[in-house]
CSV table of C-alpha atoms in Angstrom, one decimal:
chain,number,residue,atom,x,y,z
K,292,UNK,CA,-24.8,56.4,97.7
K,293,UNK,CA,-20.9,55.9,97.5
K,294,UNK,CA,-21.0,56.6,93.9
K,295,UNK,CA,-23.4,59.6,93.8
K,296,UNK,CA,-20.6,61.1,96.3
K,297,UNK,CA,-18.0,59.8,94.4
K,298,UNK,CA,-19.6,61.3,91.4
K,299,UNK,CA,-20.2,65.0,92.9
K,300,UNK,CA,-16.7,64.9,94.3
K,301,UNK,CA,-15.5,64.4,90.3
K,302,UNK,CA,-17.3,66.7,89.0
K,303,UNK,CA,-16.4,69.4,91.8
K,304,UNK,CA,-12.8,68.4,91.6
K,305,UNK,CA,-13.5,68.9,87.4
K,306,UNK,CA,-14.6,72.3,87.9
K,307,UNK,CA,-11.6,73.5,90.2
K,308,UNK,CA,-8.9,71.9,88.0
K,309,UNK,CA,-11.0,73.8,85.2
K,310,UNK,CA,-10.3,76.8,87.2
K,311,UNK,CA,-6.7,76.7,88.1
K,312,UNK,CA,-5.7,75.7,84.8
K,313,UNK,CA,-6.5,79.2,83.8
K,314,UNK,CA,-4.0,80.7,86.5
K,315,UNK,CA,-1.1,78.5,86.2
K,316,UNK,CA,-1.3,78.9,82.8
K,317,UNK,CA,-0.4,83.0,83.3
K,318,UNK,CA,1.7,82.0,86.3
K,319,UNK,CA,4.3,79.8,84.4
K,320,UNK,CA,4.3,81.7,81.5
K,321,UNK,CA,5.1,85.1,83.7
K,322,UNK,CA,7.4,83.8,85.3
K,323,UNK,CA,9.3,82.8,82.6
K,324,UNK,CA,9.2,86.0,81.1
K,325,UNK,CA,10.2,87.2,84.8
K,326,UNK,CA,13.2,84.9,84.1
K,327,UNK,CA,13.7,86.9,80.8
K,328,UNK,CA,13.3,90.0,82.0
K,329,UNK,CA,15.7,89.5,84.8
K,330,UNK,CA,18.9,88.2,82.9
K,331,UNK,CA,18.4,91.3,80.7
K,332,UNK,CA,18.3,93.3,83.6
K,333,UNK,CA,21.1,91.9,85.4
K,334,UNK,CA,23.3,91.9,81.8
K,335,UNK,CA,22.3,96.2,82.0
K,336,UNK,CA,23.5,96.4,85.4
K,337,UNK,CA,26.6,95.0,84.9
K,338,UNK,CA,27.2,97.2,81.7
K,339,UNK,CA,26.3,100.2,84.4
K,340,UNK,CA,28.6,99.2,87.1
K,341,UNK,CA,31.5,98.7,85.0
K,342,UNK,CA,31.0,102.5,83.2
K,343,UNK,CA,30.6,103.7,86.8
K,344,UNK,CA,34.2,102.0,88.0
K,345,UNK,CA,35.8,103.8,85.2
K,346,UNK,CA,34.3,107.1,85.3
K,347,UNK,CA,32.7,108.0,88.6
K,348,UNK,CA,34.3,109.9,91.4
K,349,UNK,CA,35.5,108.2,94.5
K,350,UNK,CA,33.4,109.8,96.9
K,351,UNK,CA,30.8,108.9,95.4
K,352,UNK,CA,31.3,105.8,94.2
K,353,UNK,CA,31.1,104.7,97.9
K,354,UNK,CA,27.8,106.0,98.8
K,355,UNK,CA,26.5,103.5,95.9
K,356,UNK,CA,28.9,100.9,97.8
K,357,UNK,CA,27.0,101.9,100.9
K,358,UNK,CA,23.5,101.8,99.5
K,359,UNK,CA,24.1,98.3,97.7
K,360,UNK,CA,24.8,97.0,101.5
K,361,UNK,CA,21.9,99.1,103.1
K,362,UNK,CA,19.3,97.3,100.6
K,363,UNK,CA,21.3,93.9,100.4
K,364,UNK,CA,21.7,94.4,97.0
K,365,UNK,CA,24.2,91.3,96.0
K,366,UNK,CA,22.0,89.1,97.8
K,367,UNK,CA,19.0,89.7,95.7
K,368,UNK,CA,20.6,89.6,92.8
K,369,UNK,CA,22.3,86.3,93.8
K,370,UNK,CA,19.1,85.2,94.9
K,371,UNK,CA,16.8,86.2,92.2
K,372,UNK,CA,17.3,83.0,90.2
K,373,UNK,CA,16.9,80.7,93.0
K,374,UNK,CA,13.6,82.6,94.1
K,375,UNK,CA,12.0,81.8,90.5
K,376,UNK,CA,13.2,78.5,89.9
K,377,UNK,CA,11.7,77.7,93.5
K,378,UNK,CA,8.2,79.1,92.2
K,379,UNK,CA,8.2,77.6,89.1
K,380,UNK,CA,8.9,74.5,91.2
K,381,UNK,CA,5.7,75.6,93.1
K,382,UNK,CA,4.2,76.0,90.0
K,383,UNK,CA,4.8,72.8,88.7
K,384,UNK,CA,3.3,71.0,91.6
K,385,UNK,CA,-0.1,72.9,91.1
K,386,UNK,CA,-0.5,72.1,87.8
K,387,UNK,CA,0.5,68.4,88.5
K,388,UNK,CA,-2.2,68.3,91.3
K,389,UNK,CA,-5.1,70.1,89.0
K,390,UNK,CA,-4.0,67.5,85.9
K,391,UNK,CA,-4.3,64.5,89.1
K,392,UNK,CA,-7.7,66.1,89.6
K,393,UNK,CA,-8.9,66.1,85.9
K,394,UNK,CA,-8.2,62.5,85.2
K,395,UNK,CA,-9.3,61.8,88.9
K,396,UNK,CA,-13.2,63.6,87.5
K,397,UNK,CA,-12.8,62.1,83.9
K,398,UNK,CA,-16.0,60.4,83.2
K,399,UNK,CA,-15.5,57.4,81.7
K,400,UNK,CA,-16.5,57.3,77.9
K,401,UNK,CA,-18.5,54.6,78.3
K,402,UNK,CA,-15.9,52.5,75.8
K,403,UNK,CA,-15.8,49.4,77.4
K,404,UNK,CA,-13.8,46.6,75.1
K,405,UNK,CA,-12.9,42.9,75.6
K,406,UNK,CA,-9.1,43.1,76.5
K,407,UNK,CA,-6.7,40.4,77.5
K,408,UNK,CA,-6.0,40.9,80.7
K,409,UNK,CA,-2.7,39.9,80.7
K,410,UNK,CA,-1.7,41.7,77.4
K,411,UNK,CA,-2.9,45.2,79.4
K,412,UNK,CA,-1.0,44.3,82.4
K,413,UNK,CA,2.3,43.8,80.2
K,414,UNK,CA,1.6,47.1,77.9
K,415,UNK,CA,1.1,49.3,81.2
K,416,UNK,CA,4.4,47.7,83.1
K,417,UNK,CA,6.2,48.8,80.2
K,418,UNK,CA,5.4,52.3,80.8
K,419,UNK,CA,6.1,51.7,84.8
K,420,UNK,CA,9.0,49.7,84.1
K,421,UNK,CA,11.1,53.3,84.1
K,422,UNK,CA,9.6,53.9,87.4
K,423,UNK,CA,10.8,51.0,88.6
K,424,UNK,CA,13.8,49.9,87.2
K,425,UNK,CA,16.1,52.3,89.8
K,426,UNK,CA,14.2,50.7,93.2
K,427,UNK,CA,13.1,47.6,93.0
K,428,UNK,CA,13.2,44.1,90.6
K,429,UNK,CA,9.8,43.3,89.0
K,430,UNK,CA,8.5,39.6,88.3
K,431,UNK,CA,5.3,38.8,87.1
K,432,UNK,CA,3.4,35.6,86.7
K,433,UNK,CA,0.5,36.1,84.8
K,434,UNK,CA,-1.7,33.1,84.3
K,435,UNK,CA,-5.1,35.1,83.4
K,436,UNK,CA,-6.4,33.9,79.9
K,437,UNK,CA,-9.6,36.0,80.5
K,438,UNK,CA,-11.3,38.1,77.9
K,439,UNK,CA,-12.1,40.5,80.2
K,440,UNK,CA,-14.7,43.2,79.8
K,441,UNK,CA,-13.3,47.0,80.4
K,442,UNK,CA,-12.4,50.4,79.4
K,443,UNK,CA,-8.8,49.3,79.1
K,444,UNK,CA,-6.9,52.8,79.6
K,445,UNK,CA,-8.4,53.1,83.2
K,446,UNK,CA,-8.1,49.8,83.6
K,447,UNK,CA,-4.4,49.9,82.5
K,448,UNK,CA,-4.1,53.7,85.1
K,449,UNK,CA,-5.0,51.1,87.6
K,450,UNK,CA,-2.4,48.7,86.9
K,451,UNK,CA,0.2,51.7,86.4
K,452,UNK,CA,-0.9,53.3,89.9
K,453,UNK,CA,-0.7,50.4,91.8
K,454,UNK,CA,2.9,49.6,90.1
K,455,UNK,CA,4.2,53.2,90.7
K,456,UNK,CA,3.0,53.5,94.4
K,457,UNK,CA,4.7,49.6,95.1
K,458,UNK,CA,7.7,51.5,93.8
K,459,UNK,CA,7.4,54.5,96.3
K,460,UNK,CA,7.3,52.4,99.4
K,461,UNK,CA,10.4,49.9,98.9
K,462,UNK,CA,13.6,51.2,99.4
K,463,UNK,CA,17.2,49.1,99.0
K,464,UNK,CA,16.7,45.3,97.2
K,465,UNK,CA,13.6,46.3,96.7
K,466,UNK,CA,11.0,43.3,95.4
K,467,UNK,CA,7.6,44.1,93.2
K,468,UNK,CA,5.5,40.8,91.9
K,469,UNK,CA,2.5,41.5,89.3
K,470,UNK,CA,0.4,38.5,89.2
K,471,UNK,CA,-2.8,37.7,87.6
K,472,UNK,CA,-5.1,34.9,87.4
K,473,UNK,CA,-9.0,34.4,86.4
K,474,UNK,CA,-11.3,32.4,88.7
K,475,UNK,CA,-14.8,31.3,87.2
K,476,UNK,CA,-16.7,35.1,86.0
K,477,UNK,CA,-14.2,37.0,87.9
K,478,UNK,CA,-10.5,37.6,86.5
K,479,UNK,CA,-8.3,39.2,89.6
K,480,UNK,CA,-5.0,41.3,90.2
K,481,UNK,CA,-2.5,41.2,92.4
K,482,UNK,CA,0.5,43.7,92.9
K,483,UNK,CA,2.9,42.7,96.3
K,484,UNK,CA,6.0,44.9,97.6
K,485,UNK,CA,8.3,44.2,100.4
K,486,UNK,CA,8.6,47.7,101.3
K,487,UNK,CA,7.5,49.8,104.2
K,488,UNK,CA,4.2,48.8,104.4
K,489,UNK,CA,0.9,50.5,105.9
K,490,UNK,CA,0.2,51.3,109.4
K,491,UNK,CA,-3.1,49.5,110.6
K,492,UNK,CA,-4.6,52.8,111.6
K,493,UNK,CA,-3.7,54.5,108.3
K,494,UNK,CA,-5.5,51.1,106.2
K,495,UNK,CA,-9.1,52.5,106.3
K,496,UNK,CA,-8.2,55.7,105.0
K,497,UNK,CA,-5.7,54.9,102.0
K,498,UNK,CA,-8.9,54.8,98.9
K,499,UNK,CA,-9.9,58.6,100.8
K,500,UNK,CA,-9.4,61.1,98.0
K,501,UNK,CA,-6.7,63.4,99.5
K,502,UNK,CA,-5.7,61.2,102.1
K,503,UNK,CA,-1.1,60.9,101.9
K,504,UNK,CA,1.5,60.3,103.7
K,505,UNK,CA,3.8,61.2,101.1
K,506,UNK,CA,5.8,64.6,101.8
K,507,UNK,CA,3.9,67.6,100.5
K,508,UNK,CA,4.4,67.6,96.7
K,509,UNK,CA,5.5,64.1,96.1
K,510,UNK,CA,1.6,62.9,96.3
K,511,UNK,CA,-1.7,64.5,95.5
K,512,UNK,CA,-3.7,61.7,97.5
K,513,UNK,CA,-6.0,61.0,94.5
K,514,UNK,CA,-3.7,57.6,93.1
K,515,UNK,CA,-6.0,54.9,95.3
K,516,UNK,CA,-9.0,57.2,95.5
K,517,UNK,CA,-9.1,56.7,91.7
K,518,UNK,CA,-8.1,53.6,91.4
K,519,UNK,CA,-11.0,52.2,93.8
K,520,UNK,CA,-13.4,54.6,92.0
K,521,UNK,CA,-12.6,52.9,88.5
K,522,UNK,CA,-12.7,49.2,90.2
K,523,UNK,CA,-15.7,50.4,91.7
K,524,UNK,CA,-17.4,51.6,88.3
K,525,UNK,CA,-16.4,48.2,86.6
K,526,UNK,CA,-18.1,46.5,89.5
K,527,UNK,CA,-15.5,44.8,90.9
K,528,UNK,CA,-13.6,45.4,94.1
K,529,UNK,CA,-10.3,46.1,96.0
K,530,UNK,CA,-8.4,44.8,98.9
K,531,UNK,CA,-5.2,45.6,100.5
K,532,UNK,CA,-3.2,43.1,102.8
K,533,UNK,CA,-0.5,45.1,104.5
K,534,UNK,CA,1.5,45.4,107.5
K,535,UNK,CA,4.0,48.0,108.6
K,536,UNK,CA,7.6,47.0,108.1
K,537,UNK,CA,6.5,43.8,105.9
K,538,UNK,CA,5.1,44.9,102.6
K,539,UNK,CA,1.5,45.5,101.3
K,540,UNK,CA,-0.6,43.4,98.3
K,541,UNK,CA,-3.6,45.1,96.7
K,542,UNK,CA,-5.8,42.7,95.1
K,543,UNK,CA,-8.0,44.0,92.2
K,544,UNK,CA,-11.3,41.4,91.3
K,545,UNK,CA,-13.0,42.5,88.1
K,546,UNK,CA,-16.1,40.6,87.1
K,547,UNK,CA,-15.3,39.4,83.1
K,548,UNK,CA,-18.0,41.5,82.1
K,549,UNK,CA,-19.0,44.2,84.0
K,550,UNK,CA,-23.0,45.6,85.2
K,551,UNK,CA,-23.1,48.0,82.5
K,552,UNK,CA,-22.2,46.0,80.1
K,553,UNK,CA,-24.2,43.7,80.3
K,554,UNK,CA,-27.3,46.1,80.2
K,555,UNK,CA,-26.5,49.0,77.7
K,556,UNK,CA,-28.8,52.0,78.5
N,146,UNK,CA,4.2,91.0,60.4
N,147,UNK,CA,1.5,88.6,61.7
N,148,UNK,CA,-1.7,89.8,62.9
N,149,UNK,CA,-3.1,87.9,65.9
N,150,UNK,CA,-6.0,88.2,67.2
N,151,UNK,CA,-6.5,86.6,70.9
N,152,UNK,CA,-9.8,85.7,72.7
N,153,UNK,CA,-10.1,84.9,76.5
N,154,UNK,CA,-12.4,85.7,79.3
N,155,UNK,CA,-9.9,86.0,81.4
N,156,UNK,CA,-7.8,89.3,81.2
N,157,UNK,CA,-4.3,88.2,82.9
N,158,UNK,CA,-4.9,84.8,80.9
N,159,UNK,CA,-4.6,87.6,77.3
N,160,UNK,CA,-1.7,89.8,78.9
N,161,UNK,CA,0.2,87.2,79.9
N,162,UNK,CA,0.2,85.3,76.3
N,163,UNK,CA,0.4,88.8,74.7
N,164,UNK,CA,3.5,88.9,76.5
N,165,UNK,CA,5.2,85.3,75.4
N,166,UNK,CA,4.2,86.2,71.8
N,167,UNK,CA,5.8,89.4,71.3
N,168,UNK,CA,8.9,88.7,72.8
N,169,UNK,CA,9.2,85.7,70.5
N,170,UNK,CA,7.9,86.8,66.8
N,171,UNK,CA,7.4,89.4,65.0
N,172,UNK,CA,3.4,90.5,65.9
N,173,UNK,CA,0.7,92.2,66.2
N,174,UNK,CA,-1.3,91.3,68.9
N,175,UNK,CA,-5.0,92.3,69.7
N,176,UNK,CA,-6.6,90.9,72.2
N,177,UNK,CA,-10.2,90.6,73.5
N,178,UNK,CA,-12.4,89.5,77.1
N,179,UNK,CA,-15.2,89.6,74.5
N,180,UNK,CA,-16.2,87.5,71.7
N,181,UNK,CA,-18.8,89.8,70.2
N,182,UNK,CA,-16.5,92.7,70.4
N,183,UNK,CA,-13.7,90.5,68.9
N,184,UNK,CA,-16.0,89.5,65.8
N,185,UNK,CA,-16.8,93.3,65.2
N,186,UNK,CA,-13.6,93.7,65.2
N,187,UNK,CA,-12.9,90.8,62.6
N,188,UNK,CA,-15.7,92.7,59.9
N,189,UNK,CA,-13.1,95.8,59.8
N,190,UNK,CA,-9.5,94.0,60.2
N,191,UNK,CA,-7.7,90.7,58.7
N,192,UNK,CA,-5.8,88.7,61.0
N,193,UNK,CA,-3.7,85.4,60.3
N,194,UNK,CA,-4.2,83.4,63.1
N,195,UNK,CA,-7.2,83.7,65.8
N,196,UNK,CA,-6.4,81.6,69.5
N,197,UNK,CA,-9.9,81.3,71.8
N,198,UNK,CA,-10.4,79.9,74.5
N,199,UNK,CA,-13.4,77.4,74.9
N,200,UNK,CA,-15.3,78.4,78.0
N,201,UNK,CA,-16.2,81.9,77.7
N,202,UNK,CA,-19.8,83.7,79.2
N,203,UNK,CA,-22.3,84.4,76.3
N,204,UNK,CA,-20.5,82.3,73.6
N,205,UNK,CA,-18.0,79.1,73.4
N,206,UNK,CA,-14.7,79.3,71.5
N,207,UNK,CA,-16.5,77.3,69.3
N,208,UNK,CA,-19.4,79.2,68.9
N,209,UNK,CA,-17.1,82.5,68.4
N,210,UNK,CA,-14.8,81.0,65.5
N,211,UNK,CA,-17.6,79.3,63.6
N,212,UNK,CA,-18.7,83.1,63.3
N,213,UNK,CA,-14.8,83.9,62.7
N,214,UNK,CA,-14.5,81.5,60.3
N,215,UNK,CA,-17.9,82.9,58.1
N,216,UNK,CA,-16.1,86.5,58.2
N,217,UNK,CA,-12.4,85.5,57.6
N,218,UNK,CA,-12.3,81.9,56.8
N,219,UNK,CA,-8.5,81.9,55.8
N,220,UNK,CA,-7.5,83.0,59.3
N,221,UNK,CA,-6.2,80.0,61.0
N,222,UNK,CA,-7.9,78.9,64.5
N,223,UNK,CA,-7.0,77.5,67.2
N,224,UNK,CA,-8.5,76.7,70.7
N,225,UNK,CA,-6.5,76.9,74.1
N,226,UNK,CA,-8.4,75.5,77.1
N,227,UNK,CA,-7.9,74.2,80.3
N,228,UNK,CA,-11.7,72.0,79.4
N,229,UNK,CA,-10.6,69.4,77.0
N,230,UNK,CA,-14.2,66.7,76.6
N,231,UNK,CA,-14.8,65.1,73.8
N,232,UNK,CA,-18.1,66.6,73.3
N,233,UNK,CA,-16.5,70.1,72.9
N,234,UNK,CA,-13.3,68.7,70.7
N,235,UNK,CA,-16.0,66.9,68.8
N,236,UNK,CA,-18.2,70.5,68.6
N,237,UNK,CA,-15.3,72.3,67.3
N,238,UNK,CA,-13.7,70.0,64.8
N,239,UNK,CA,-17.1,69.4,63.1
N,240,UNK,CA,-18.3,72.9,63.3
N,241,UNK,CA,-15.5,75.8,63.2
N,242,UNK,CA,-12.9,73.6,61.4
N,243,UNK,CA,-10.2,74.6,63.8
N,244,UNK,CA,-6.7,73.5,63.0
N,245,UNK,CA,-5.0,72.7,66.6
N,246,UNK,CA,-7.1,71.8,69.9
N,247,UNK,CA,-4.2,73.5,73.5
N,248,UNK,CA,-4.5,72.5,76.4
N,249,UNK,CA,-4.1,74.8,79.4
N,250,UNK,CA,-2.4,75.3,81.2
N,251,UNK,CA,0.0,75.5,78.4
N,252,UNK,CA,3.5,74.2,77.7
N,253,UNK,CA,5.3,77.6,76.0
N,254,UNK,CA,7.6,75.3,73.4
N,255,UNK,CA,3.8,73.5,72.4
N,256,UNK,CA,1.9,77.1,72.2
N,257,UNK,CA,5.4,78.4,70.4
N,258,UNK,CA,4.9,75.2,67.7
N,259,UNK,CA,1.4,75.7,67.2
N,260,UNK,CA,2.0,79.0,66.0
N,261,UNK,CA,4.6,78.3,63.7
N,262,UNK,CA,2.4,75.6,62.4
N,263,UNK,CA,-0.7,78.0,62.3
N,264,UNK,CA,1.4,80.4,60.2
N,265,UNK,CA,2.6,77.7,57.3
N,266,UNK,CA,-0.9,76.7,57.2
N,267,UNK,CA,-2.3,80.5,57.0
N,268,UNK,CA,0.5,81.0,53.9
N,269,UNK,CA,-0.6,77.7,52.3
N,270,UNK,CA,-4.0,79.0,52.4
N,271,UNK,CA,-3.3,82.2,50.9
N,272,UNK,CA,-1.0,80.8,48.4
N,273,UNK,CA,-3.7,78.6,47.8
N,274,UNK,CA,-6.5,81.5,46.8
N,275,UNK,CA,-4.0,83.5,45.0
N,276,UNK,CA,-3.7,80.0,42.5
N,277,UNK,CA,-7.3,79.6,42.3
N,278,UNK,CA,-7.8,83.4,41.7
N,279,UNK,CA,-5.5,83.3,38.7
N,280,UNK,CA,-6.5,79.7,37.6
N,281,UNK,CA,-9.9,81.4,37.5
N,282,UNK,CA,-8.8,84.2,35.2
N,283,UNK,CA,-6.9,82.5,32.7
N,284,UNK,CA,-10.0,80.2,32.5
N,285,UNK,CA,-12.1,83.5,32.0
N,286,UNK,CA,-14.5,82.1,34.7
């Protein structure tokens, strides 16, 4: 049931990244030109307002004075930039949420491949490590010699995520440990902070798509909703030990070869 | 002068690139809600490079430039779409030979290098007929 919801949710969330991508497309590429348009302007203006010092009459040279106060004029013009490098901002942060939402509905492709665990943990820190490398000192101890079953590049999302969020919620002297380790048919995953933890009423909520408590534009709430959604799929599972103030460890247990796999359909 | 021809369901999708492209080069841009209208067009008019989108009513980009291609197969194409599956990359690769897959939305300095690309390839291709056409004279084929 969990994964026939799961599964309408991606496919929804497809179709409305689908459809923004068409608008933000026009957006940032308007406002660009907006941007374009604007310093050409403004370069016109000032051509104007110099001829106009030179060769208009004083009288009325001041009722333009008063009529650039009336309408605010030097603020807009001041302003302009600001107001379209804050959209584009805007912008931005819709496109990064409907690209969140595509990968979030990406079905796997059904190419699962015996990896090393370890070797995918160490390829996908690499990318995190620039993350990182500002907040917090990483260590890993990876003791998994598993051949493990998996479409590696969600496997290797999962890793990044868990990395990346660790990252978010330590501040100064900040501490992240990767381990790894197999255990009979199972290999498992573990990623600890020290940093600000999670409340115990927030902890059933964290894998809810859209559920943050990152301020508005730092998160899109689809990070643990995605990665339990690709444990899930592997059939394997998660589990978070946290505590508000202490640190949190999520612990990732992968079966070494997972349902599907073993009966190709 | 290029001639470019665009294709989009989406009108403020077509105004909006028309706009980026004709600042930057020096083009002629015709653009087109409707793929049927757009390959009427192509039976009348030559133009270098052709940009659809993929998901359009009554026809895919696909669809549309496999049609283009039988008409005016040295005009470059190129799909821009915010729908990126493999089954569609796959479609349109093996069946209209497009020569660059964009995503949307898209990055302006991407689109702007595409184009450039899309041009060199468009004057290899002519460059190419024009050889063959003479190879095939002085062969008296």
């Amino acid at each position: 049931m969990e994964a026939e919801r799961l599964a309408s949710i991606g496919q929804l969330a497809a179709g409305v990244a689908h459809e923004i991508n068409n608008p933000v497309g026009y957006l940032q590429s308007n406002l660009r030109a907006l941007d374009e348009y604007f310093a050409a302007l403004r370069e016109l203006i000032q051509e104007y307002e110099a001829l106009l010092r030179e060769h208009m009459p004083e009288d009325q040279q001041s009722r333009i004075q008063t009529l650039r106060k009336e309408l605010d004029a030097d603020y807009m013009l001041d302003d302009l930039s600001a107001l379209l490098d804050e959209s584009r901002q805007g912008v931005s942060i819709i496109r990064d949420i409907a690209l969140a939402l595509r990968d979030f509905a990406r079905t796997p492709d059904g190419r699962m491949e015996p990896v090393q665990l370890d070797d995918l943990v160490r390829m996908a820190l690499r990318i995190a490590h620039n993350e990182v490398k500002y907040v917090a000192t990483l260590d890993t101890e990876l003791q998994s010699s598993a051949r493990l079953v998996c479409d590696a590049s969600m496997i290797s999302q999962v890793v990044l995520n868990l990395v990346v969020n660790a990252s978010h919620a330590v501040e100064a002297d900040g501490h992240i440990v990767v381990r790894t380790g197999s255990h009979g048919e199972h290999a498992w995953l573990e990623v600890e902070d020290n940093g600000c933890g999670i409340p115990a009423a927030d902890l059933e909520r964290i894998f809810d798509a859209f559920f943050t408590t990152k301020p508005a534009g730092k998160g899109t709430g689809l990070g643990l909703a995605m990665i339990r959604d690709t444990v899930n799929r592997h059939g394997g599972r998660i589990t978070v030990d946290s505590e508000a103030g202490r640190g949190s460890c999520f612990r990732v247990i992968l079966p070494l070869r997972p349902p599907a796999a073993e009966n190709p359909s | 002068m290029r001639d470019l021809m665009l294709v989009d369901d989406e009108p403020l999708v077509l105004r909006s690139l028309e706009r980026s492209f004709r600042r930057k080069d020096d083009c002629s841009v015709e653009t087109y809600t409707n793929p049927e209208e757009a390959l009427n067009r192509l039976q009348t008019k030559t133009f270098d490079v052709i940009i659809s989108d993929y998901r359009m009513p009554g026809m895919t980009g696909t669809e549309f430039l496999r049609a283009a291609r039988e008409l005016q197969p040295r005009a470059v194409r190129l799909i821009l779409s915010g729908q990126a599956d493999q089954q569609a990359l796959v479609h349109a690769i093996n069946e209209a030979h497009i020569f660059r897959f964009l995503d949307k939305p898209w990055d302006e300095a991407t689109l702007d290098a595409a184009l450039q690309d899309a041009y060199a390839e468009r004057d290899r291709l002519m460059e190419e007929n024009l050889l063959a056409g003479r190879y095939r004279r002085e062969q008296g084929l």
